[in-house]
Amino acid sequence: MRPALLNPLFARATSIQGVGPKIAKLLDRLVAEGETGARVLDLLFHLPYATIDRRTRAKIAEAPFDRVVLIEADVVEHRPPGPRSRAPYKVLVEDETGDVLLVFFLANHPWIEKSLPVGEKRWISGKLELWDGHRQIVHPDRVLDAEGLSKMQGVEPVYGLTEGLQPRVLGKAISAALERLPDLPEWHPRAIAKMPALPSFAAALRALHRPEDPEAIAPTAPARVRLAYDELLAHQLSLALTREHLRRATGRAMQGDGRRAEKILAALPYKLTPAQTRALAEIRADLASPSRMLRLLQGDVGSGKTIVALLAMASVVEAGRQAALMAPTELLARQHYAGIAEYAEAAGLRIALLTGRSAERVRMLAALANGEIDIAIGTHALFQESVAFRDLGLAVVDEQHRFGVHQRLALGAKGEAVDILIMTATPIPRSLVLTYFGDMDVSTLREKPPGRQPIDTRALPLERIGEVTARLSRALAAGSRVYWVCPLVEESEAIDVAAAEERFAALAQIFGDKVGLVHGRMKGEDRDRAMQAFASGKTQILVATTVIEVGVDVPEANIMVIEHAERFGLAQLHQLRGRVGRGKAKSSCLLLYKGPLGETAKARIAILRETEDGFRIAEEDLRLRGEGDVLGTKQSGMPGFRLARLDVHGDLLKLAHEEARHILSVNPKLEGEQGRALLLLLHIFEREAAVKLLRAG
Ligand code: ADP
Ligand code: MG
């Protein structure tokens, strides 16, 4: 059902000449979204994060040092190293103003002889340095003859890589992908009218992959803005369509009698906070009304969302229907189950954990289908076609930023008029909630349950890591459990895994088998196993890349060490810190940074030390980013988006939101020429679930 015009974009990367199975595997790792493997479109959306400017041409005597330059020179003399010498191979070149030594370590002699014939003219590009009073270029990255020069890109894009993938190979594949780019009809004339300088979708991709100058790839450059806007519009359109659909399908009023909820409340060792009570009342009012609920429950990690969800599910069961709670990972599903089963059972609710791997799956499926289970807890396995409910009334989705609209929709389709409650621990700044979630109703848990001890937050320069390990020794002896987070490296995920492995090895030298490791390259089962070992106390230090699941709950964990804290965004630091401070023991968070810190990094740390209020932190984060600090591109990306970034493109969100509403008000079925163009947009950004709804009417 995807328009044929888009087929070239959705072809597998392996259809590109020169991309064999080995390279395809690397591309899968680098650019693929989901399980389908890298496609042409994924390559096109892999945008350069920097450029190398080779346009600076200069006479040798005038060329600037420590920058990439292009010189035109005659090859004068080869100075190969002696036999068995480890010295580099040197080649002297000159123009009428001076000379330069080209230096090659571990050189490929035949290549040098062929590329730099004595007496001929060559164009050489690389970083010019002054060494021992002499000009040199170590490993020039271009040695060209006249023909090569005519083909050289003056401004060369630099891409994020993955281990084993050569920049040249990736560059070629992306070039080939660009050739496949069809001309597409314009989908938003209105926005173009508002932002007159924006190029077309295809022109924007070309401008980014073949930049004319370094500014062309800046996040604020017209081409980036265009693509970000496209993505945001696709998102807003699909949200608006979803909402329309949900609203149109009338719901069923679910009015509980409160008996089971009372039993749950009686079994709880605490009282609900006023915020929880308020949120629950809002949710119950939605459930009781005949229109369908689409509500977001947002609250910091530990703010007590889960119990609110359980009470909401109890209402639904009281009204004679079933409820489902979906977590992003199996581990989290199990955790939810463990956390609420006791209270659910106290109220006579029949609750079951249904995971992809559960041995009793078949029996449980039958029980779900005939209504012997009231509440099912699981992962996306619950969306599978084989899972049928007798009468699903409410679907609760935890940590929605790990899911997409697709899954939410799939869930809604599991029953007749299913109400949907989405729980998120990512506090979205107030100014953005409305647009970000496309008009969803929102309940917020801003205050934390009472009795939490504040987390002692400190910043230390990395050089003082020795003090930290000494302190850990004492803490471990006293039974502490410690997360040690290693940062994400922009350029390559391989490097951050390597950094975590290195830290793991170093800590294991000191603490032996008390140390565990989890990172994003591990298999799901291995990761679960490492998490479990930490949760059970078998290991006491868990070294991790940022994969520590947002919701993972190990109440005994009371120390969080974040290495290279200066590379993390404020919101992310806050999320990570939220992993500790959940139990009775006093908790601390150590931010290890590499100095000197810039103003923004200092401000971030000051805010973290000052408050644990996620909403305040989110607002401050936005403000700090608004001031133009773009440290950590990956971290500042909006969850669920590939091209748009909250820090630079946040304002476009509002525009896209208005545009989406306008479009659907004048063309609710996306018909005619412009409607067809918009369908292309939805497909390109893989929001076709919304397209399906459109058909379903
Ligand atoms: P979230 O899902 O928002 O991260 P949880 O629902 O997991 O938070 O709650 C975190 C912890 O706080 C749980 O151990 C829970 O039992 C406890 N808790 C929840 N509500 C309250 C309350 N009103 N008073 C005291 N403790 C609470
Ligand atoms: Mg939770």
XYZ file of C-alpha atoms and ligand atoms in Angstrom:
725
model
C 0.000 0.000 0.000
C 3.039 2.239 -0.008
C 2.954 4.470 -3.109
C 5.238 2.968 -5.760
C 6.989 6.294 -6.176
C 8.664 5.647 -2.824
C 9.892 2.150 -3.569
C 13.436 3.257 -4.418
C 13.704 4.848 -0.978
C 12.550 1.748 0.827
C 14.778 -0.627 -1.118
C 17.344 -2.431 0.994
C 20.778 -0.831 1.115
C 22.105 -4.055 -0.375
C 20.492 -3.035 -3.656
C 23.207 -0.400 -3.955
C 26.179 -1.434 -5.993
C 29.189 -2.036 -3.795
C 27.118 -2.799 -0.709
C 27.629 -6.490 -0.092
C 26.482 -8.474 2.925
C 29.453 -7.412 5.031
C 28.973 -3.713 4.499
C 25.227 -4.117 4.789
C 25.703 -5.511 8.252
C 27.697 -2.472 9.275
C 25.084 -0.192 7.769
C 22.359 -2.049 9.647
C 24.168 -1.310 12.844
C 24.771 2.308 11.962
C 21.583 3.536 10.351
C 18.830 0.945 10.421
C 15.615 1.786 12.205
C 13.916 -1.205 13.676
C 14.443 -4.719 12.454
C 14.140 -4.280 8.728
C 17.824 -3.625 8.056
C 19.310 -0.545 6.437
C 17.404 0.911 3.533
C 18.210 3.630 1.032
C 16.136 6.077 3.063
C 18.071 5.281 6.242
C 21.268 6.212 4.436
C 19.765 9.477 3.269
C 18.661 10.306 6.790
C 22.140 9.663 8.128
C 23.183 13.282 7.985
C 26.738 14.574 8.277
C 27.607 16.052 11.655
C 30.620 18.025 10.399
C 32.482 18.979 7.250
C 36.065 19.190 6.086
C 36.666 22.290 4.062
C 39.295 21.655 1.406
C 38.778 24.867 -0.446
C 41.600 26.779 1.180
C 44.173 26.864 -1.614
C 47.442 28.517 -0.881
C 51.014 28.858 -1.912
C 53.155 26.755 0.375
C 54.850 29.684 2.095
C 51.502 31.342 2.810
C 49.436 28.323 3.776
C 48.055 28.446 7.329
C 49.231 25.853 9.840
C 47.055 23.320 11.630
C 44.274 23.497 9.124
C 43.302 21.459 6.128
C 44.753 23.107 3.043
C 45.019 22.326 -0.635
C 48.386 22.936 -2.258
C 49.533 22.569 -5.836
C 53.102 21.304 -5.910
C 55.755 19.513 -7.942
C 57.029 16.199 -6.642
C 60.771 16.616 -6.032
C 62.143 13.608 -4.239
C 61.186 10.312 -2.528
C 62.895 9.378 0.730
C 61.897 5.803 1.516
C 63.013 4.408 4.887
C 65.918 1.982 4.955
C 65.173 -1.732 4.930
C 63.596 -2.901 8.197
C 63.533 0.662 9.425
C 60.416 1.823 11.214
C 60.949 5.375 9.995
C 58.215 6.887 7.841
C 58.338 7.186 4.077
C 58.816 10.842 3.145
C 58.201 12.681 -0.097
C 59.398 16.218 -0.725
C 57.180 18.476 -2.827
C 57.556 22.164 -3.646
C 56.144 25.180 -5.392
C 57.855 28.445 -6.185
C 57.446 29.705 -2.618
C 58.679 26.749 -0.554
C 58.552 23.032 0.134
C 56.638 20.516 2.243
C 57.432 17.005 3.402
C 54.656 14.484 2.999
C 55.051 11.886 5.741
C 53.653 8.340 5.588
C 53.923 5.933 8.488
C 53.683 2.202 7.758
C 53.524 3.229 4.158
C 52.229 1.356 1.182
C 55.293 1.933 -1.033
C 53.861 1.001 -4.429
C 50.906 3.320 -3.855
C 53.179 6.245 -2.971
C 55.385 5.645 -5.986
C 52.395 5.539 -8.250
C 50.543 8.504 -6.808
C 53.503 10.850 -6.478
C 55.744 10.455 -9.537
C 58.861 12.635 -9.357
C 58.737 15.634 -11.670
C 54.951 15.790 -11.886
C 52.417 18.183 -10.499
C 49.970 17.043 -7.842
C 47.264 18.596 -5.686
C 47.630 17.632 -2.069
C 45.130 18.140 0.706
C 45.723 17.569 4.375
C 46.568 19.301 7.596
C 49.721 21.408 7.342
C 51.988 21.354 10.387
C 55.284 22.828 11.421
C 57.625 20.134 12.716
C 61.249 20.756 13.675
C 61.185 23.979 11.718
C 59.963 22.242 8.595
C 56.534 22.193 6.939
C 54.957 18.782 6.749
C 51.685 17.028 6.070
C 51.321 13.669 7.786
C 49.192 11.284 5.780
C 47.724 13.760 3.315
C 44.140 12.675 2.865
C 44.032 13.571 -0.814
C 46.773 13.242 -3.446
C 45.219 14.144 -6.776
C 46.109 14.676 -10.370
C 44.260 17.215 -12.514
C 41.423 14.817 -13.168
C 41.058 13.872 -9.518
C 41.043 17.541 -8.627
C 38.149 18.241 -10.939
C 36.107 15.622 -9.090
C 37.093 16.592 -5.556
C 34.401 17.833 -3.197
C 35.574 21.173 -1.883
C 33.514 20.728 1.241
C 33.368 17.164 2.360
C 30.673 15.839 4.693
C 31.802 13.894 7.757
C 29.510 11.136 8.977
C 29.125 9.205 12.168
C 30.663 5.779 11.657
C 30.643 2.401 13.195
C 33.597 0.142 13.808
C 34.897 -1.403 10.598
C 33.106 0.965 8.238
C 35.409 3.133 6.135
C 34.301 6.743 5.598
C 34.858 6.355 1.879
C 32.632 3.308 1.666
C 29.862 5.045 3.577
C 30.260 8.194 1.467
C 29.910 6.170 -1.713
C 26.830 4.359 -0.483
C 25.207 7.648 0.479
C 26.074 9.147 -2.901
C 24.452 6.184 -4.593
C 21.414 6.594 -2.350
C 21.136 10.218 -3.443
C 20.995 9.091 -7.047
C 17.924 7.026 -6.190
C 16.062 9.965 -4.749
C 12.917 10.519 -6.808
C 11.440 13.925 -7.392
C 8.475 14.220 -5.116
C 5.561 16.615 -5.219
C 5.594 19.397 -2.635
C 3.442 18.609 0.375
C 3.294 21.842 2.243
C 2.880 24.915 0.142
C 1.472 26.836 3.069
C 4.527 26.369 5.254
C 6.768 27.138 2.337
C 4.932 30.381 1.972
C 5.709 31.140 5.592
C 9.329 30.106 5.330
C 10.232 31.243 1.855
C 13.829 30.080 1.802
C 13.204 26.369 2.299
C 14.349 23.956 -0.401
C 12.296 20.949 -1.495
C 12.668 17.632 0.333
C 14.983 16.192 -2.317
C 16.981 19.397 -2.670
C 17.391 19.530 1.100
C 18.882 16.038 1.202
C 21.224 16.890 -1.638
C 22.284 20.104 0.037
C 23.127 18.248 3.244
C 25.069 15.406 1.670
C 26.856 17.616 -0.847
C 27.333 20.764 1.183
C 28.465 23.866 -0.629
C 29.938 25.323 2.499
C 30.264 24.224 6.124
C 27.240 26.302 7.157
C 25.036 24.277 4.837
C 24.772 21.434 7.359
C 24.130 23.537 10.464
C 20.955 22.551 12.341
C 19.575 25.971 11.539
C 20.445 25.784 7.826
C 17.418 25.849 5.499
C 17.936 22.227 4.440
C 17.968 20.943 8.026
C 14.980 23.078 8.922
C 13.080 21.719 5.961
C 13.687 18.093 6.914
C 12.982 18.690 10.586
C 9.764 20.388 9.625
C 8.800 17.506 7.372
C 9.360 15.051 10.161
C 7.445 17.138 12.676
C 4.554 17.626 10.314
C 4.373 13.889 9.642
C 4.333 13.315 13.389
C 1.682 15.918 14.090
C -0.471 14.735 11.230
C -0.371 11.164 12.407
C -1.186 12.223 15.957
C -4.058 14.346 14.761
C -5.377 11.499 12.619
C -5.089 9.074 15.497
C -6.910 11.391 17.796
C -9.644 12.047 15.280
C -10.066 8.338 14.864
C -10.183 7.627 18.561
C -12.635 10.426 19.161
C -14.856 9.350 16.354
C -15.136 5.807 17.553
C -17.309 6.323 20.561
C -16.092 4.750 23.731
C -18.014 2.937 26.365
C -18.612 4.411 29.743
C -16.832 2.428 32.437
C -18.120 3.289 35.836
C -16.593 1.263 38.634
C -18.185 0.901 42.043
C -14.888 1.500 43.852
C -14.954 -1.737 45.828
C -11.755 -3.193 44.476
C -9.950 0.112 44.510
C -10.791 0.434 48.192
C -9.260 -2.949 48.903
C -6.109 -1.936 47.078
C -5.890 1.285 49.041
C -6.377 -0.635 52.261
C -3.540 -2.997 51.352
C -1.076 -0.233 50.499
C 1.433 0.655 53.208
C 1.017 4.332 52.347
C -1.565 6.932 51.420
C -1.884 8.410 47.976
C -0.368 11.842 47.562
C -2.731 14.673 46.624
C -1.243 14.620 43.124
C -1.973 10.919 42.749
C -5.509 11.405 43.992
C -6.054 14.213 41.508
C -4.642 12.234 38.579
C -6.772 9.249 39.467
C -9.901 11.382 39.603
C -9.111 12.765 36.135
C -8.589 9.302 34.743
C -11.759 7.939 36.327
C -13.778 10.797 34.895
C -12.442 9.895 31.434
C -13.214 6.225 31.944
C -16.733 7.010 33.055
C -17.429 9.221 30.061
C -18.657 7.632 26.838
C -15.911 9.163 24.672
C -12.579 7.458 24.387
C -9.774 8.396 26.702
C -6.374 9.363 25.328
C -4.504 10.599 28.358
C -0.905 11.062 29.308
C 0.195 10.506 32.882
C 3.502 12.223 33.284
C 5.608 12.193 36.366
C 9.213 11.849 37.273
C 10.750 8.508 37.931
C 9.541 7.434 41.363
C 6.592 9.793 41.449
C 4.209 6.866 41.872
C 2.593 6.449 38.468
C 2.304 2.686 38.677
C -0.123 2.597 41.565
C -2.292 5.193 39.843
C -2.349 2.923 36.816
C -3.321 -0.054 38.943
C -6.205 1.846 40.529
C -7.388 2.944 37.091
C -7.240 -0.651 35.886
C -9.186 -1.726 38.950
C -11.986 0.690 37.992
C -12.168 -0.895 34.583
C -12.352 -4.384 36.041
C -15.069 -3.233 38.434
C -16.988 -2.182 35.346
C -16.660 -5.717 34.013
C -13.870 -5.309 31.479
C -10.167 -6.110 31.191
C -7.042 -3.976 31.324
C -3.508 -4.331 29.962
C -0.258 -2.725 31.059
C 2.530 -2.581 28.534
C 6.185 -1.967 29.393
C 8.980 -1.295 26.927
C 11.129 -4.216 28.078
C 10.537 -7.598 29.575
C 12.489 -6.651 32.636
C 10.255 -3.666 33.263
C 7.161 -5.756 32.693
C 8.331 -8.199 35.324
C 9.099 -5.343 37.650
C 5.643 -3.868 37.290
C 4.141 -7.243 37.912
C 6.216 -7.800 41.035
C 5.331 -4.320 42.283
C 1.568 -4.543 41.951
C 0.587 -8.211 41.956
C 0.326 -8.251 45.747
C -2.132 -5.349 45.856
C -4.078 -6.537 42.849
C -4.531 -9.924 44.441
C -5.539 -8.359 47.740
C -8.432 -6.851 45.791
C -9.271 -10.128 44.113
C -8.035 -9.008 40.719
C -6.747 -11.790 38.515
C -3.448 -10.533 37.186
C -0.990 -12.254 34.865
C 2.441 -11.590 33.451
C 2.465 -12.391 29.788
C 5.842 -12.215 28.116
C 7.129 -13.533 24.834
C 9.064 -16.205 26.631
C 6.683 -17.294 29.310
C 6.220 -21.031 29.456
C 2.571 -20.804 30.338
C 1.853 -18.551 27.450
C -0.630 -20.784 25.706
C -2.721 -21.304 28.819
C -2.605 -17.603 29.599
C -3.724 -16.666 26.116
C -6.768 -18.817 26.538
C -7.470 -17.297 29.949
C -7.193 -13.813 28.501
C -9.531 -14.642 25.674
C -12.215 -16.097 27.885
C -11.940 -13.425 30.549
C -10.324 -15.412 33.341
C -7.587 -12.815 33.540
C -8.528 -9.270 34.518
C -5.202 -7.558 34.079
C -2.421 -8.562 31.696
C 1.066 -7.180 32.081
C 3.614 -7.588 29.328
C 5.749 -6.096 26.592
C 4.926 -5.448 22.965
C 4.235 -9.194 22.899
C 0.769 -8.096 23.975
C 0.244 -6.477 20.588
C 0.773 -9.671 18.714
C -2.067 -10.938 16.673
C -2.271 -14.155 18.617
C -3.228 -12.212 21.733
C -6.969 -11.735 22.092
C -8.873 -10.235 24.991
C -12.409 -11.042 25.927
C -13.210 -7.381 26.453
C -10.285 -5.013 26.772
C -11.356 -1.685 28.250
C -8.111 0.071 29.115
C -4.598 -0.136 27.782
C -1.850 1.457 29.843
C 1.425 2.076 28.022
C 4.440 2.741 30.202
C 7.335 4.952 29.073
C 5.801 5.934 25.843
C 8.951 7.426 24.329
C 10.195 3.936 23.634
C 7.093 3.113 21.694
C 5.760 4.872 18.662
C 2.327 5.941 17.646
C 2.086 2.675 15.725
C 2.140 0.569 18.809
C -0.327 2.740 20.601
C -2.662 2.268 17.706
C -2.145 -1.461 17.543
C -3.158 -1.556 21.148
C -6.302 0.430 20.645
C -7.267 -2.080 17.995
C -7.213 -4.927 20.519
C -10.690 -4.215 21.704
C -13.759 -2.244 21.075
C -13.409 1.335 22.234
C -10.258 0.803 24.266
C -9.257 3.740 26.449
C -5.592 4.568 26.420
C -3.405 5.850 29.224
C 0.221 6.591 28.445
C 2.726 6.926 31.263
C 5.922 8.810 30.695
C 8.822 9.640 32.950
C 10.176 12.241 30.579
C 8.944 15.534 31.929
C 8.039 17.602 28.926
C 8.318 21.344 29.549
C 4.914 22.881 29.987
C 5.394 25.071 26.965
C 5.678 21.983 24.774
C 3.256 19.442 26.199
C 0.359 20.402 24.065
C 2.139 20.350 20.784
C 4.413 17.477 21.584
C 1.607 15.101 22.308
C -0.793 16.538 19.825
C -3.639 17.522 22.100
C -3.606 14.577 24.389
C -5.105 15.174 27.820
C -2.430 15.321 30.464
C -2.306 14.446 34.166
C 0.834 15.359 36.016
C 2.408 14.005 39.200
C 4.672 16.796 40.206
C 5.221 16.091 43.878
C 7.033 12.977 45.019
C 5.742 10.544 47.626
C 6.795 11.693 51.083
C 9.808 10.375 52.919
C 12.319 10.453 50.089
C 15.765 11.477 51.132
C 17.403 14.093 48.956
C 20.247 12.811 46.786
C 23.594 14.293 47.606
C 24.854 15.505 44.224
C 28.488 16.441 43.685
C 30.734 17.285 40.811
C 34.362 16.233 40.700
C 37.002 16.545 38.000
C 37.945 13.224 36.392
C 41.483 13.489 37.720
C 40.076 12.731 41.149
C 38.713 9.362 40.089
C 41.101 7.722 42.569
C 39.195 9.305 45.457
C 35.977 8.002 44.000
C 37.146 4.400 43.857
C 38.504 4.679 47.393
C 35.111 5.889 48.513
C 33.409 3.062 46.650
C 35.511 0.513 48.527
C 34.088 1.753 51.803
C 30.569 1.996 50.427
C 30.645 -1.541 49.013
C 31.795 -2.887 52.339
C 28.721 -1.229 53.838
C 26.485 -2.936 51.269
C 26.025 -0.132 48.744
C 25.050 -0.744 45.180
C 26.532 1.479 42.524
C 25.701 2.425 38.955
C 28.665 3.633 36.954
C 27.561 5.252 33.712
C 29.915 5.830 30.806
C 28.913 8.393 28.233
C 27.750 8.137 24.714
C 30.322 9.198 22.188
C 28.944 11.174 19.300
C 31.032 9.770 16.522
C 30.699 6.119 17.140
C 28.765 3.769 19.349
C 31.717 1.409 19.132
C 33.813 3.862 21.097
C 31.346 4.239 23.923
C 31.073 0.505 24.286
C 34.858 0.332 24.333
C 34.964 3.019 27.022
C 32.505 1.095 29.160
C 34.457 -2.122 28.680
C 37.638 -0.382 29.668
C 36.081 1.083 32.794
C 34.622 -2.305 33.614
C 38.072 -3.899 33.324
C 39.653 -1.202 35.483
C 37.024 -1.536 38.211
C 37.154 -5.323 38.048
C 40.887 -5.065 38.795
C 39.959 -3.435 42.084
C 36.624 -5.001 42.960
C 36.829 -8.370 41.214
C 33.578 -10.171 40.457
C 31.533 -7.555 42.306
C 31.469 -5.643 39.019
C 28.982 -6.179 36.193
C 28.591 -4.614 32.754
C 25.669 -3.737 30.467
C 25.806 -1.928 27.159
C 23.763 -1.386 24.041
C 25.598 -3.970 21.956
C 24.757 -6.841 24.258
C 22.017 -9.280 23.453
C 18.762 -8.665 25.299
C 19.143 -11.805 27.385
C 22.704 -11.030 28.409
C 21.651 -7.553 29.341
C 18.742 -8.854 31.391
C 21.050 -11.288 33.097
C 23.544 -8.569 34.039
C 20.722 -6.383 35.341
C 19.341 -9.254 37.346
C 22.721 -9.982 38.910
C 22.867 -6.377 40.005
C 19.294 -6.348 41.256
C 19.925 -9.459 43.349
C 23.160 -8.085 44.763
C 25.403 -10.677 43.159
C 27.241 -7.750 41.613
C 27.451 -4.458 43.478
C 28.772 -2.171 40.783
C 27.081 -2.026 37.423
C 29.063 -0.345 34.663
C 26.726 0.769 31.918
C 26.413 2.873 28.845
C 23.241 4.916 28.853
C 21.133 1.803 28.309
C 20.217 1.594 31.980
C 16.513 1.361 31.473
C 14.635 4.458 32.436
C 12.294 2.540 34.665
C 14.582 -0.060 36.155
C 14.074 -0.196 39.864
C 16.795 -1.444 42.175
C 15.863 0.161 45.485
C 19.188 -0.835 47.044
C 21.148 1.191 44.472
C 22.319 4.285 46.262
C 25.324 5.603 44.393
C 25.312 6.881 40.837
C 28.612 7.741 39.208
C 28.386 9.507 35.869
C 31.616 9.689 33.969
C 32.106 12.634 31.594
C 28.994 14.249 32.968
C 29.752 17.276 30.808
C 28.709 15.270 27.757
C 25.194 14.604 28.972
C 22.183 16.820 28.644
C 20.534 18.070 31.778
C 17.408 15.999 31.348
C 19.478 12.900 30.856
C 21.563 13.538 33.947
C 18.349 13.941 35.873
C 16.946 10.677 34.528
C 20.123 8.843 35.423
C 20.228 10.286 38.904
C 16.658 9.119 39.381
C 17.961 5.519 39.397
C 19.128 6.053 42.971
C 17.426 7.513 46.023
C 14.545 5.061 45.913
C 15.333 3.079 49.015
C 15.960 3.799 52.652
C 19.719 4.335 52.451
C 21.116 7.780 51.845
C 22.003 8.216 48.189
C 24.539 10.186 46.286
C 25.321 11.090 42.717
C 28.854 11.838 41.595
C 29.315 13.760 38.389
C 32.801 13.194 37.087
C 33.672 15.811 34.533
C 36.543 16.699 32.310
C 37.434 20.319 32.859
C 37.531 23.101 32.240
C 33.763 23.415 32.232
C 32.024 25.953 30.039
C 29.379 28.280 31.436
C 26.498 26.096 30.338
C 27.992 22.939 31.784
C 28.520 24.778 35.067
C 24.944 26.013 35.036
C 23.694 22.480 34.423
C 25.541 21.079 37.376
C 24.363 23.922 39.589
C 20.728 23.226 38.676
C 21.114 19.521 39.320
C 22.559 20.194 42.736
C 19.810 22.630 43.511
C 16.694 20.649 42.623
C 15.319 17.183 41.952
C 12.145 18.481 40.352
C 12.119 17.025 36.848
C 9.755 19.645 35.511
C 11.860 22.507 36.737
C 14.902 20.764 35.270
C 13.139 20.306 31.937
C 12.293 24.000 31.795
C 15.842 24.980 32.674
C 17.165 22.548 30.117
C 15.128 24.160 27.414
C 16.246 27.591 28.533
C 19.925 26.620 28.535
C 19.627 24.998 25.157
C 17.776 28.017 23.924
C 20.935 29.907 24.624
C 22.590 28.079 21.804
C 24.516 25.360 23.532
C 24.350 22.308 21.352
C 26.535 19.983 23.301
C 25.549 16.398 22.740
C 23.533 16.285 19.553
C 22.334 12.771 20.127
C 21.100 13.508 23.599
C 19.154 16.531 22.530
C 17.261 14.723 19.811
C 13.575 14.445 20.503
C 12.513 10.967 21.466
C 11.033 9.246 18.470
C 12.508 11.661 15.948
C 15.373 11.099 13.566
C 16.022 14.548 12.211
C 14.262 17.095 14.390
C 15.948 18.364 17.507
C 14.143 19.852 20.437
C 16.801 22.462 21.105
C 16.875 23.968 17.628
C 13.604 22.915 16.073
C 11.288 23.151 19.060
C 9.597 26.213 17.609
C 8.773 24.383 14.412
C 6.758 21.920 16.428
C 4.134 24.510 17.090
C 4.007 25.482 13.467
C 3.670 21.844 12.418
C 0.936 21.372 14.987
C -1.075 24.254 13.562
C -0.407 23.144 10.022
C -1.609 19.607 10.765
C -4.831 20.927 12.252
C -5.373 23.224 9.346
C -4.785 20.443 6.838
C -7.247 18.105 8.497
C -9.842 20.817 8.859
C -9.868 21.535 5.134
C -8.974 18.066 3.866
C -9.857 15.473 6.532
C -9.420 12.476 4.241
C -6.228 13.718 2.624
C -7.639 13.690 -0.864
C -6.659 15.346 -4.119
C -3.208 16.306 -5.248
C -2.052 17.798 -1.987
C -3.604 14.978 0.007
C -1.644 12.460 -2.027
C 1.542 14.410 -1.461
C 0.882 14.375 2.288
C 0.388 10.618 2.192
C 3.868 10.389 0.713
C 5.146 12.396 3.645
C 3.466 10.062 6.147
C 5.004 7.071 4.430
C 8.460 8.572 4.262
C 8.450 9.066 8.012
C 6.783 5.717 8.535
C 3.598 6.980 10.041
C 1.562 4.749 7.782
C -0.371 3.370 10.721
C -2.182 6.683 10.617
C -2.778 6.243 6.911
C -4.430 2.941 7.654
C -6.776 4.627 10.106
C -7.674 7.092 7.447
C -8.791 4.208 5.266
C -10.612 2.488 8.095
C -12.566 5.725 8.351
P 7.063 5.680 38.794
O 6.388 4.564 38.064
O 6.358 6.969 38.674
O 8.504 5.754 38.473
P 6.503 4.046 41.002
O 5.080 3.900 40.779
O 7.401 2.956 40.611
O 6.995 5.376 40.334
O 6.692 4.423 42.531
C 7.969 4.505 43.103
C 7.920 3.998 44.531
O 7.148 4.869 45.331
C 7.298 2.634 44.644
O 8.127 1.874 45.494
C 5.945 2.883 45.294
O 5.564 1.816 46.110
C 6.180 4.133 46.089
N 5.007 4.993 46.239
C 4.083 5.263 45.295
N 3.144 6.110 45.763
C 3.483 6.387 47.040
C 2.904 7.208 48.078
N 1.799 7.908 47.871
N 3.545 7.240 49.256
C 4.660 6.537 49.477
N 5.244 5.735 48.568
C 4.677 5.663 47.349
Mg 7.692 3.395 36.571
